[in-house]
Short mmCIF file of C-alpha atoms in Angstrom, two decimals:
data_model
loop_
_atom_site.label_atom_id
_atom_site.label_comp_id
_atom_site.label_asym_id
_atom_site.label_seq_id
_atom_site.Cartn_x
_atom_site.Cartn_y
_atom_site.Cartn_z
CA MET A 274 -15.14 80.07 -17.67
CA TYR A 275 -11.91 79.04 -19.26
CA ALA A 276 -13.58 75.52 -18.85
CA GLN A 277 -17.07 76.69 -18.89
CA MET A 278 -18.95 73.61 -20.32
CA VAL A 279 -17.36 70.75 -18.54
CA LYS A 280 -19.65 67.63 -18.53
CA THR A 281 -19.23 65.85 -15.10
CA ASP A 282 -19.04 62.09 -15.48
CA GLY A 283 -21.35 59.94 -13.51
CA ASP A 284 -24.96 59.81 -13.26
CA LYS A 285 -25.76 61.57 -9.97
CA VAL A 286 -23.96 62.47 -6.70
CA LYS A 287 -23.93 59.44 -4.40
CA ALA A 288 -25.02 59.57 -0.86
CA PRO A 289 -22.30 58.30 1.70
CA ASP A 290 -24.10 54.92 2.23
CA GLU A 291 -24.02 54.17 -1.65
CA MET A 292 -20.45 54.76 -1.92
CA SER A 293 -17.71 51.97 -1.81
CA PRO A 294 -15.18 52.06 0.86
CA GLU A 295 -12.71 53.63 -1.45
CA GLU A 296 -15.05 56.12 -2.72
CA LYS A 297 -16.07 57.23 0.78
CA ALA A 298 -12.37 57.36 2.04
CA PHE A 299 -11.68 59.60 -1.08
CA GLN A 300 -14.67 61.80 -0.36
CA GLU A 301 -13.37 62.20 3.35
CA ARG A 302 -9.88 63.35 2.13
CA VAL A 303 -11.64 65.90 -0.19
CA ASP A 304 -13.77 67.22 2.47
CA ALA A 305 -10.77 67.52 4.87
CA ASP A 306 -9.01 69.65 2.33
CA ILE A 307 -6.22 66.95 1.68
CA LYS A 308 -4.99 67.14 -1.67
CA ILE A 309 -5.36 64.23 -4.14
CA GLU A 310 -2.18 63.27 -5.94
CA PRO A 311 -1.59 61.54 -9.10
CA LYS A 312 -0.99 58.05 -7.74
CA ASP A 313 -3.77 58.15 -5.36
CA TRP A 314 -6.82 56.06 -5.81
CA MET A 315 -9.53 58.27 -7.31
CA PRO A 316 -13.22 57.54 -8.72
CA GLU A 317 -12.82 57.02 -12.47
CA SER A 318 -15.58 59.60 -13.14
CA TYR A 319 -13.43 62.15 -11.08
CA ARG A 320 -10.46 61.37 -13.13
CA LYS A 321 -12.43 61.62 -16.47
CA THR A 322 -14.12 65.04 -15.54
CA LEU A 323 -10.85 66.47 -14.28
CA ILE A 324 -9.18 65.56 -17.71
CA ARG A 325 -12.04 67.12 -19.62
CA GLN A 326 -11.99 70.22 -17.34
CA ILE A 327 -8.21 70.82 -17.25
CA SER A 328 -7.57 70.18 -20.93
CA GLN A 329 -10.46 72.55 -21.96
CA HIS A 330 -8.68 75.16 -19.63
CA ALA A 331 -5.26 74.30 -21.43
CA HIS A 332 -6.81 74.66 -24.74
CA SER A 333 -8.51 77.96 -24.09
CA GLU A 334 -4.95 79.16 -22.91
CA VAL A 335 -3.48 78.17 -26.27
CA VAL A 336 -6.36 79.29 -28.46
CA GLY A 337 -6.49 82.51 -26.43
CA MET A 338 -2.81 83.42 -27.95
CA LEU A 339 -4.58 83.97 -31.42
CA PRO A 340 -6.82 87.21 -30.83
CA GLU A 341 -4.04 89.07 -29.02
CA GLY A 342 -1.20 87.67 -31.30
CA ASN A 343 -3.09 89.31 -34.07
CA TRP A 344 -2.08 92.69 -32.69
CA ILE A 345 1.60 92.10 -31.95
CA THR A 346 2.99 93.40 -35.32
CA ARG A 347 0.66 96.45 -35.08
CA ALA A 348 1.09 97.43 -31.44
CA PRO A 349 1.26 101.36 -31.27
CA SER A 350 4.82 101.41 -29.44
CA LEU A 351 7.82 99.16 -29.06
CA LYS A 352 6.72 99.29 -25.11
CA ARG A 353 3.42 97.91 -25.86
CA LYS A 354 4.84 95.50 -28.36
CA ALA A 355 7.29 94.02 -25.79
CA ILE A 356 4.33 93.93 -23.15
CA LEU A 357 1.90 92.23 -25.53
CA LEU A 358 4.68 89.50 -26.69
CA ALA A 359 5.27 88.83 -22.86
CA LYS A 360 1.53 88.37 -22.38
CA VAL A 361 1.02 86.09 -25.36
CA GLN A 362 4.06 83.95 -24.22
CA ASP A 363 2.58 83.67 -20.79
CA GLU A 364 -0.67 82.42 -22.25
CA GLY A 365 1.22 79.80 -24.03
CA GLY A 366 3.04 79.01 -20.57
CA HIS A 367 -0.30 78.40 -18.97
CA GLY A 368 -1.48 76.07 -21.47
CA LEU A 369 1.75 74.00 -20.85
CA TYR A 370 1.37 74.16 -17.09
CA LEU A 371 -2.23 72.78 -17.63
CA TYR A 372 -1.41 70.21 -20.21
CA CYS A 373 1.22 68.71 -17.94
CA ALA A 374 -1.18 68.81 -14.87
CA ALA A 375 -3.79 66.82 -17.18
CA GLU A 376 -1.07 64.34 -18.16
CA THR A 377 -0.72 63.26 -14.61
CA LEU A 378 -4.14 61.70 -15.00
CA GLY A 379 -3.08 59.45 -17.49
CA VAL A 380 -4.02 61.29 -20.80
CA SER A 381 -1.14 61.93 -23.38
CA ARG A 382 -0.41 65.36 -24.91
CA GLU A 383 -1.02 63.85 -28.42
CA GLU A 384 -4.46 62.84 -27.36
CA MET A 385 -5.26 66.29 -26.09
CA THR A 386 -4.04 67.89 -29.22
CA GLU A 387 -5.84 65.76 -31.35
CA ALA A 388 -9.14 66.34 -29.37
CA LEU A 389 -8.44 70.11 -29.90
CA LEU A 390 -7.62 70.04 -33.60
CA SER A 391 -10.33 67.72 -34.58
CA GLY A 392 -12.86 70.01 -32.89
CA LYS A 393 -13.84 67.26 -30.39
CA ALA A 394 -12.51 69.16 -27.50
CA LYS A 395 -14.00 72.53 -26.41
CA TYR A 396 -12.41 75.82 -25.33
CA SER A 397 -13.84 79.02 -23.83
CA SER A 398 -16.18 80.55 -26.14
CA ILE A 399 -14.69 84.02 -25.66
CA PHE A 400 -11.89 83.55 -27.91
CA ASN A 401 -14.23 83.00 -30.89
CA TYR A 402 -14.74 86.70 -31.17
CA PRO A 403 -12.45 88.94 -33.05
CA THR A 404 -9.94 91.53 -31.91
CA LEU A 405 -10.90 94.47 -34.39
CA ASN A 406 -8.79 97.37 -33.21
CA TRP A 407 -6.22 98.02 -30.65
CA ALA A 408 -8.59 99.10 -27.76
CA ASP A 409 -9.64 95.35 -28.19
CA ILE A 410 -6.52 94.44 -26.66
CA GLY A 411 -6.99 96.68 -23.70
CA ALA A 412 -10.66 95.34 -23.27
CA VAL A 413 -9.48 91.68 -23.49
CA GLY A 414 -6.79 92.35 -20.78
CA TRP A 415 -9.08 94.18 -18.47
CA LEU A 416 -12.27 92.22 -18.95
CA VAL A 417 -11.31 88.87 -20.29
CA ASP A 418 -8.42 88.29 -18.10
CA GLY A 419 -10.22 89.80 -15.10
CA ALA A 420 -13.05 87.39 -15.75
CA ALA A 421 -10.47 84.55 -15.92
CA ILE A 422 -8.92 85.72 -12.47
CA MET A 423 -12.15 85.51 -10.80
CA ASN A 424 -12.58 82.09 -11.93
CA GLN A 425 -8.93 80.83 -11.27
CA VAL A 426 -8.14 82.30 -7.93
CA PRO A 427 -10.63 79.90 -6.00
CA LEU A 428 -9.26 76.96 -8.23
CA GLN A 429 -5.94 77.34 -6.43
CA ARG A 430 -7.74 75.50 -3.61
CA CYS A 431 -9.19 72.64 -5.73
CA SER A 432 -8.79 69.18 -4.59
CA TYR A 433 -6.45 67.87 -7.35
CA GLY A 434 -2.97 68.67 -6.26
CA PRO A 435 -1.35 69.24 -9.77
CA TYR A 436 -4.29 71.37 -10.98
CA SER A 437 -4.08 73.47 -7.80
CA ARG A 438 -0.27 73.97 -8.15
CA ALA A 439 -0.66 75.04 -12.02
CA MET A 440 -3.35 77.57 -10.85
CA ILE A 441 -1.15 79.13 -8.14
CA ARG A 442 1.42 79.55 -10.93
CA VAL A 443 -1.09 81.07 -13.24
CA CYS A 444 -2.56 83.42 -10.89
CA LYS A 445 0.76 84.93 -9.85
CA GLU A 446 1.19 85.87 -13.60
CA GLU A 447 -2.44 86.66 -14.49
CA SER A 448 -2.57 89.76 -12.52
CA PHE A 449 -0.12 91.57 -14.96
CA HIS A 450 -2.49 90.82 -17.80
CA GLN A 451 -5.34 92.44 -16.28
CA ARG A 452 -3.48 95.52 -15.18
CA GLN A 453 -1.70 95.93 -18.45
CA GLY A 454 -5.22 95.92 -20.23
CA TYR A 455 -6.64 98.51 -17.96
CA ASP A 456 -3.50 100.75 -18.51
CA ILE A 457 -4.18 100.55 -22.40
CA MET A 458 -7.82 101.71 -21.59
CA MET A 459 -6.42 104.55 -19.34
CA ALA A 460 -4.29 105.75 -22.07
CA MET A 461 -6.97 105.60 -24.67
CA MET A 462 -9.30 107.44 -22.40
CA LYS A 463 -6.83 110.32 -22.07
CA GLY A 464 -6.58 110.51 -25.90
CA THR A 465 -8.55 112.05 -28.70
CA ASP A 466 -12.29 111.70 -29.04
CA ASP A 467 -11.55 109.05 -31.69
CA GLN A 468 -9.51 107.07 -29.36
CA LYS A 469 -12.11 107.25 -26.65
CA ALA A 470 -14.75 106.09 -29.15
CA MET A 471 -12.66 103.03 -29.90
CA ALA A 472 -12.29 102.12 -26.38
CA GLN A 473 -16.06 102.46 -25.88
CA ASP A 474 -16.73 100.42 -29.06
CA ALA A 475 -14.44 97.69 -27.62
CA VAL A 476 -16.29 97.55 -24.31
CA ASN A 477 -19.55 97.44 -26.15
CA ARG A 478 -18.49 94.35 -27.94
CA TRP A 479 -16.62 92.43 -25.16
CA TRP A 480 -18.85 93.12 -22.20
CA TRP A 481 -21.64 90.45 -22.81
CA PRO A 482 -19.02 87.68 -24.17
CA SER A 483 -17.13 88.30 -21.09
CA LEU A 484 -20.13 87.81 -18.80
CA MET A 485 -20.79 84.41 -20.89
CA MET A 486 -17.36 83.20 -19.81
CA PHE A 487 -18.77 82.34 -16.64
CA GLY A 488 -20.92 79.57 -18.27
CA PRO A 489 -24.60 78.88 -18.23
CA PRO A 490 -26.76 79.98 -15.39
CA ASP A 491 -26.96 77.99 -12.19
CA GLU A 492 -30.40 76.74 -12.77
CA SER A 493 -29.28 75.02 -16.16
CA SER A 494 -25.74 74.06 -14.99
CA VAL A 495 -26.64 70.36 -14.29
CA HIS A 496 -23.00 69.33 -13.48
CA SER A 497 -22.10 71.61 -10.87
CA VAL A 498 -23.43 69.73 -7.77
CA GLN A 499 -20.94 66.72 -8.45
CA SER A 500 -18.08 69.06 -9.32
CA MET A 501 -18.64 71.15 -6.21
CA GLN A 502 -18.61 67.94 -4.06
CA TRP A 503 -15.19 67.05 -5.42
CA LYS A 504 -13.87 70.45 -5.14
CA ILE A 505 -12.90 70.73 -8.71
CA LYS A 506 -15.41 73.76 -8.87
CA ILE A 507 -15.58 76.07 -6.00
CA ASN A 508 -18.08 78.67 -6.80
CA SER A 509 -21.22 78.71 -8.84
CA ASN A 510 -21.32 80.27 -12.30
CA ASP A 511 -23.74 82.93 -11.26
CA GLU A 512 -21.89 83.62 -7.94
CA LEU A 513 -18.88 84.35 -10.01
CA ARG A 514 -20.50 86.50 -12.53
CA GLN A 515 -22.11 88.60 -9.99
CA LYS A 516 -18.82 89.17 -8.36
CA PHE A 517 -17.34 90.13 -11.73
CA VAL A 518 -20.02 92.85 -12.41
CA ASP A 519 -19.65 94.36 -9.12
CA GLN A 520 -16.09 94.66 -9.28
CA THR A 521 -15.88 95.70 -12.93
CA VAL A 522 -18.61 98.41 -13.22
CA PRO A 523 -16.75 100.91 -10.73
CA GLN A 524 -13.53 100.27 -12.87
CA ALA A 525 -15.61 101.20 -16.04
CA ASP A 526 -16.89 104.26 -14.18
CA TYR A 527 -13.44 105.58 -13.34
CA LEU A 528 -12.37 105.24 -17.00
CA GLY A 529 -15.55 107.13 -18.12
CA LEU A 530 -16.69 104.07 -20.20
CA THR A 531 -20.34 102.86 -20.22
CA VAL A 532 -21.33 99.18 -19.91
CA PRO A 533 -23.61 98.26 -22.62
CA ASP A 534 -26.55 97.35 -20.42
CA PRO A 535 -29.51 99.68 -19.91
CA ASP A 536 -30.79 97.36 -16.97
CA LEU A 537 -27.59 97.74 -15.05
CA LYS A 538 -28.20 99.50 -11.78
CA TRP A 539 -26.86 99.31 -8.17
CA ASN A 540 -29.40 97.37 -5.97
CA GLU A 541 -29.16 98.89 -2.51
CA GLU A 542 -31.04 96.13 -0.81
CA ARG A 543 -29.12 93.40 -2.16
CA GLY A 544 -25.63 95.15 -2.24
CA HIS A 545 -25.02 94.10 -5.67
CA TYR A 546 -25.54 95.44 -9.24
CA ASP A 547 -28.53 94.17 -11.10
CA PHE A 548 -27.82 93.40 -14.62
CA GLY A 549 -29.73 92.51 -17.78
CA GLU A 550 -30.58 88.99 -19.31
CA ILE A 551 -27.60 87.48 -21.10
CA ASP A 552 -28.24 86.14 -24.74
CA TRP A 553 -27.83 82.50 -24.06
CA LYS A 554 -28.73 81.68 -27.60
CA GLU A 555 -25.59 83.41 -28.75
CA PHE A 556 -23.71 81.60 -26.05
CA PHE A 557 -24.61 78.19 -27.12
CA GLU A 558 -24.11 79.03 -30.85
CA VAL A 559 -20.75 80.06 -30.25
CA ILE A 560 -20.15 76.78 -28.11
CA LYS A 561 -21.55 74.76 -30.93
CA GLY A 562 -18.99 76.22 -33.29
CA HIS A 563 -20.98 79.03 -35.01
CA GLY A 564 -19.03 81.99 -33.39
CA PRO A 565 -17.64 84.87 -35.65
CA CYS A 566 -14.21 83.15 -35.35
CA ASN A 567 -14.62 79.48 -34.59
CA ARG A 568 -13.49 78.26 -37.95
CA GLU A 569 -10.60 80.51 -38.20
CA ARG A 570 -9.27 79.95 -34.84
CA LEU A 571 -9.25 76.16 -35.42
CA ARG A 572 -7.60 76.59 -38.80
CA ALA A 573 -4.79 78.56 -37.53
CA ARG A 574 -4.13 75.82 -34.64
CA VAL A 575 -4.31 73.10 -37.44
CA GLU A 576 -1.97 75.00 -39.67
CA ALA A 577 0.34 75.66 -36.85
CA HIS A 578 0.31 72.10 -35.81
CA GLU A 579 1.03 70.89 -39.47
CA ALA A 580 3.54 73.31 -40.37
CA GLY A 581 5.53 72.34 -37.25
CA GLN A 582 5.56 68.47 -37.99
CA TRP A 583 8.91 68.48 -39.66
CA VAL A 584 10.60 70.29 -36.79
CA ARG A 585 9.28 67.89 -34.28
CA ASP A 586 10.28 64.80 -36.58
CA ALA A 587 13.87 66.46 -37.09
CA ALA A 588 14.40 66.99 -33.49
CA MET A 589 13.29 63.52 -32.57
CA ALA A 590 15.54 62.09 -35.34
CA TYR A 591 18.46 64.24 -34.15
CA ALA A 592 17.95 62.84 -30.50
CA ALA A 593 17.73 59.16 -31.89
CA LYS A 594 21.03 59.49 -33.82
CA HIS A 595 22.79 61.15 -30.99
CA ALA A 596 21.54 58.24 -28.61
CA VAL A 597 23.06 55.81 -30.83
CA ARG A 598 26.36 57.58 -31.01
CA ARG A 599 26.42 57.77 -27.28
CA ASN A 600 26.00 54.31 -26.80
CA GLU A 601 28.62 53.45 -29.33
CA ASN A 602 31.21 55.64 -27.49
CA GLU A 603 30.38 54.03 -24.05
CA MET B 253 6.71 59.59 -35.18
CA ASN B 254 6.75 59.04 -31.48
CA GLU B 255 5.82 61.70 -29.00
CA MET B 256 8.59 63.61 -27.44
CA PRO B 257 9.56 62.11 -23.95
CA LEU B 258 8.36 63.82 -20.68
CA TRP B 259 10.88 65.57 -18.44
CA GLU B 260 10.34 66.64 -14.98
CA ILE B 261 11.72 70.12 -14.22
CA PHE B 262 13.39 71.29 -11.06
CA ILE B 263 14.39 74.93 -10.14
CA ARG B 264 16.76 76.36 -7.64
CA SER B 265 15.68 79.81 -6.75
CA GLN B 266 18.07 82.51 -5.84
CA HIS B 267 18.17 82.09 -2.16
CA GLY B 268 20.42 79.00 -1.80
CA LEU B 269 17.56 76.57 -1.42
CA ALA B 270 17.49 73.19 -2.74
CA HIS B 271 16.06 72.41 -6.32
CA LYS B 272 12.30 72.28 -6.46
CA HIS B 273 9.92 70.47 -8.68
CA VAL B 274 8.08 72.93 -10.73
CA GLY B 275 6.18 70.66 -13.27
CA SER B 276 7.00 68.93 -16.68
CA LEU B 277 7.38 69.46 -20.25
CA HIS B 278 8.10 67.55 -23.51
CA ALA B 279 11.32 67.67 -25.25
CA SER B 280 13.48 65.31 -27.82
CA ASP B 281 16.53 65.62 -25.70
CA ALA B 282 18.18 66.94 -22.63
CA GLU B 283 19.44 70.22 -24.39
CA MET B 284 15.91 71.05 -25.64
CA ALA B 285 14.40 70.25 -22.25
CA ILE B 286 16.69 72.76 -20.41
CA ASN B 287 15.93 75.16 -23.18
CA ASN B 288 12.17 74.87 -22.88
CA ALA B 289 12.41 74.84 -19.03
CA ARG B 290 13.92 78.19 -19.14
CA ASP B 291 11.02 79.54 -21.35
CA VAL B 292 8.32 77.68 -19.55
CA TYR B 293 9.57 77.84 -15.97
CA THR B 294 11.78 80.98 -15.57
CA ARG B 295 10.16 83.80 -17.20
CA ARG B 296 10.19 85.90 -14.05
CA ASN B 297 13.52 85.25 -12.71
CA GLU B 298 12.52 82.33 -10.81
CA GLY B 299 15.79 80.45 -10.84
CA VAL B 300 19.41 80.32 -11.15
CA SER B 301 19.71 76.72 -11.91
CA ILE B 302 17.77 73.98 -13.63
CA TRP B 303 17.74 70.26 -13.56
CA ALA B 304 15.60 68.16 -16.11
CA VAL B 305 15.10 64.33 -15.35
CA ARG B 306 13.40 61.83 -17.78
CA SER B 307 10.11 61.19 -15.86
CA THR B 308 10.56 57.57 -16.76
CA ASP B 309 13.83 57.60 -14.62
CA ILE B 310 12.16 58.89 -11.37
CA VAL B 311 11.22 56.11 -8.97
CA ALA B 312 8.31 57.11 -6.52
CA SER B 313 7.04 55.49 -3.19
CA ALA B 314 3.55 54.06 -3.75
CA PRO B 315 0.61 55.85 -2.01
CA GLY B 316 -0.59 52.43 -0.49
CA ASP B 317 3.09 52.19 1.36
CA LYS B 318 2.39 55.34 3.16
CA GLY B 319 1.64 53.42 6.49
CA PRO B 320 4.64 51.07 6.63
CA LEU B 321 6.92 53.84 5.30
CA PHE B 322 5.91 56.82 7.41
CA GLU B 323 4.03 55.73 10.30
CA PRO B 324 7.06 54.42 12.68
CA ALA B 325 7.98 57.97 12.82
CA ASN B 326 4.88 58.97 14.56
CA SER B 327 5.75 57.20 17.66
CA LYS B 328 9.00 58.61 18.10
CA ALA B 329 8.33 61.98 19.49
CA TYR B 330 11.66 62.02 21.31
CA ARG B 331 13.25 62.88 18.10
CA HIS B 332 11.92 66.33 18.41
CA PRO B 333 13.61 69.14 20.66
CA THR B 334 10.21 69.83 22.19
CA PHE B 335 9.99 66.37 23.83
CA TYR B 336 12.42 67.80 26.42
CA ASP B 337 11.43 70.18 29.27
CA ILE B 338 14.27 72.27 29.92
CA PRO B 339 13.92 74.60 32.95
CA ASP B 340 13.52 78.31 32.25
CA GLU B 341 16.50 79.09 34.70
CA VAL B 342 18.77 77.26 32.17
CA GLY B 343 17.98 79.85 29.61
CA HIS B 344 17.77 79.31 25.66
CA MET B 345 18.95 76.01 24.46
#
C-alpha cells in the first residue's frame, strides 16, 4: 500500500512462553485493544518496524504530490484547478501528520528526509508512473486514492496511538479525493468520443499499478504475521486487493469503462470477482527504482529540498536574532 | 544548520470546547508555528483558536507512575453520583 514493502524487524513471531515479562504485558495490551503511546515500553523491533512503516507512508504522501501537481497549471477550468490545489495541499498535510507520528518514536524529521532524498527509504510504487493527460488526474483520484482508503480505514484501529490518530484525520479528508476523481471521470464520459477514449486510456494504464499498491501476494509477504500480531497491519494484502476489485469494477461499469483484464469475471460461488495474474516482475522493478519516473520523482524532491535550504536557514537566523533581542529587553 | 524546533499544536473548535491537542509541526519561531498550524490543522474550519507550545516545554507524567497517580481514585466510588440510591418517589435529582 502506501507502505507496501515494510520489512518487519525481528526474526520470527515469539510464542508467549518465549517472551520476556515486558513483551508479554505489551502483547496483552495490544490484544486487549489498548493503544500504545509514545512513552510506553515497546519492543525495539516494534518501534523500528513502525518507524519504517509510518515514514514510508509519509514519503508516499509527499512524493504523491508530484504526479498531480503536474496538472495544476493545466487544469481545464478554474473550479478543477482550485479542487486539485486543495487535494495536493491535503497530501502535503497527510505527509506532515505522519512524519509527526513517526517522530514520537524517536526518529528525527531530518533523518527521515535524508533517507528519502538519498533513495534509502521507499515510497509507494504507484507514484513512479506518469500522469500523461487530464484523465489521469481523474483515474488517480478514483483508483489510487480509492486503494489508499481501502488500506487506511482499518489502520485507524492500529495499536500505536499517534499513528491511529493520524489515520483518523487522513481518512476524514481522503474521501473527497476519491469522489473528485470519480467526478472527473463522469464528466469525461459524458464528453466527446475523444474524451471517452482518454478516460479509457487512463484506466488502462492505472488499473494494474493500482492493484500492485496492496503489495506482494500473501504467500510471499513474509513480514505480515508479526505485523498483524502487533496490530500495525490489520488485513492481508490479498484480502484488501480483492475488496478493492469487488468495489471498483461496478463503479467502472457505471462509467461505461472497461477494466483492462481479460480474465476478470464475477465468481458466483465465491461471491467475488476473479481477476488475472499481476505482473510482479514489473512491481519489483519499480520498487527497486526502475519504474518510468523513479529518477524524476527523486530529483524533484532533492531540488525542492536544496532550493529551500536558504529559506530554512534564514528563518532560523531570524528566530535566533529575535531571541537574543528579547533576552536583552527582559 | 539546526533542525527547526518541534511545536505541539492545540486547536479550539467552534463549539466552545477546550483547546485539544491535534499533533505537532516544525517551525523556526512562534509566528511561523501559528501560520503552519493554520495550514496543516485547520484546512476545513476545524478551529477558531490555535495554541502552539514548544514540545520541550511540555512536562508529562511518566507511564510508570500510572499506578501511584491514578489508582487511588479507583477506590473512591463515593465521588460519583451513582454511588447514592435515591428513592424513585423523590424524583429527578
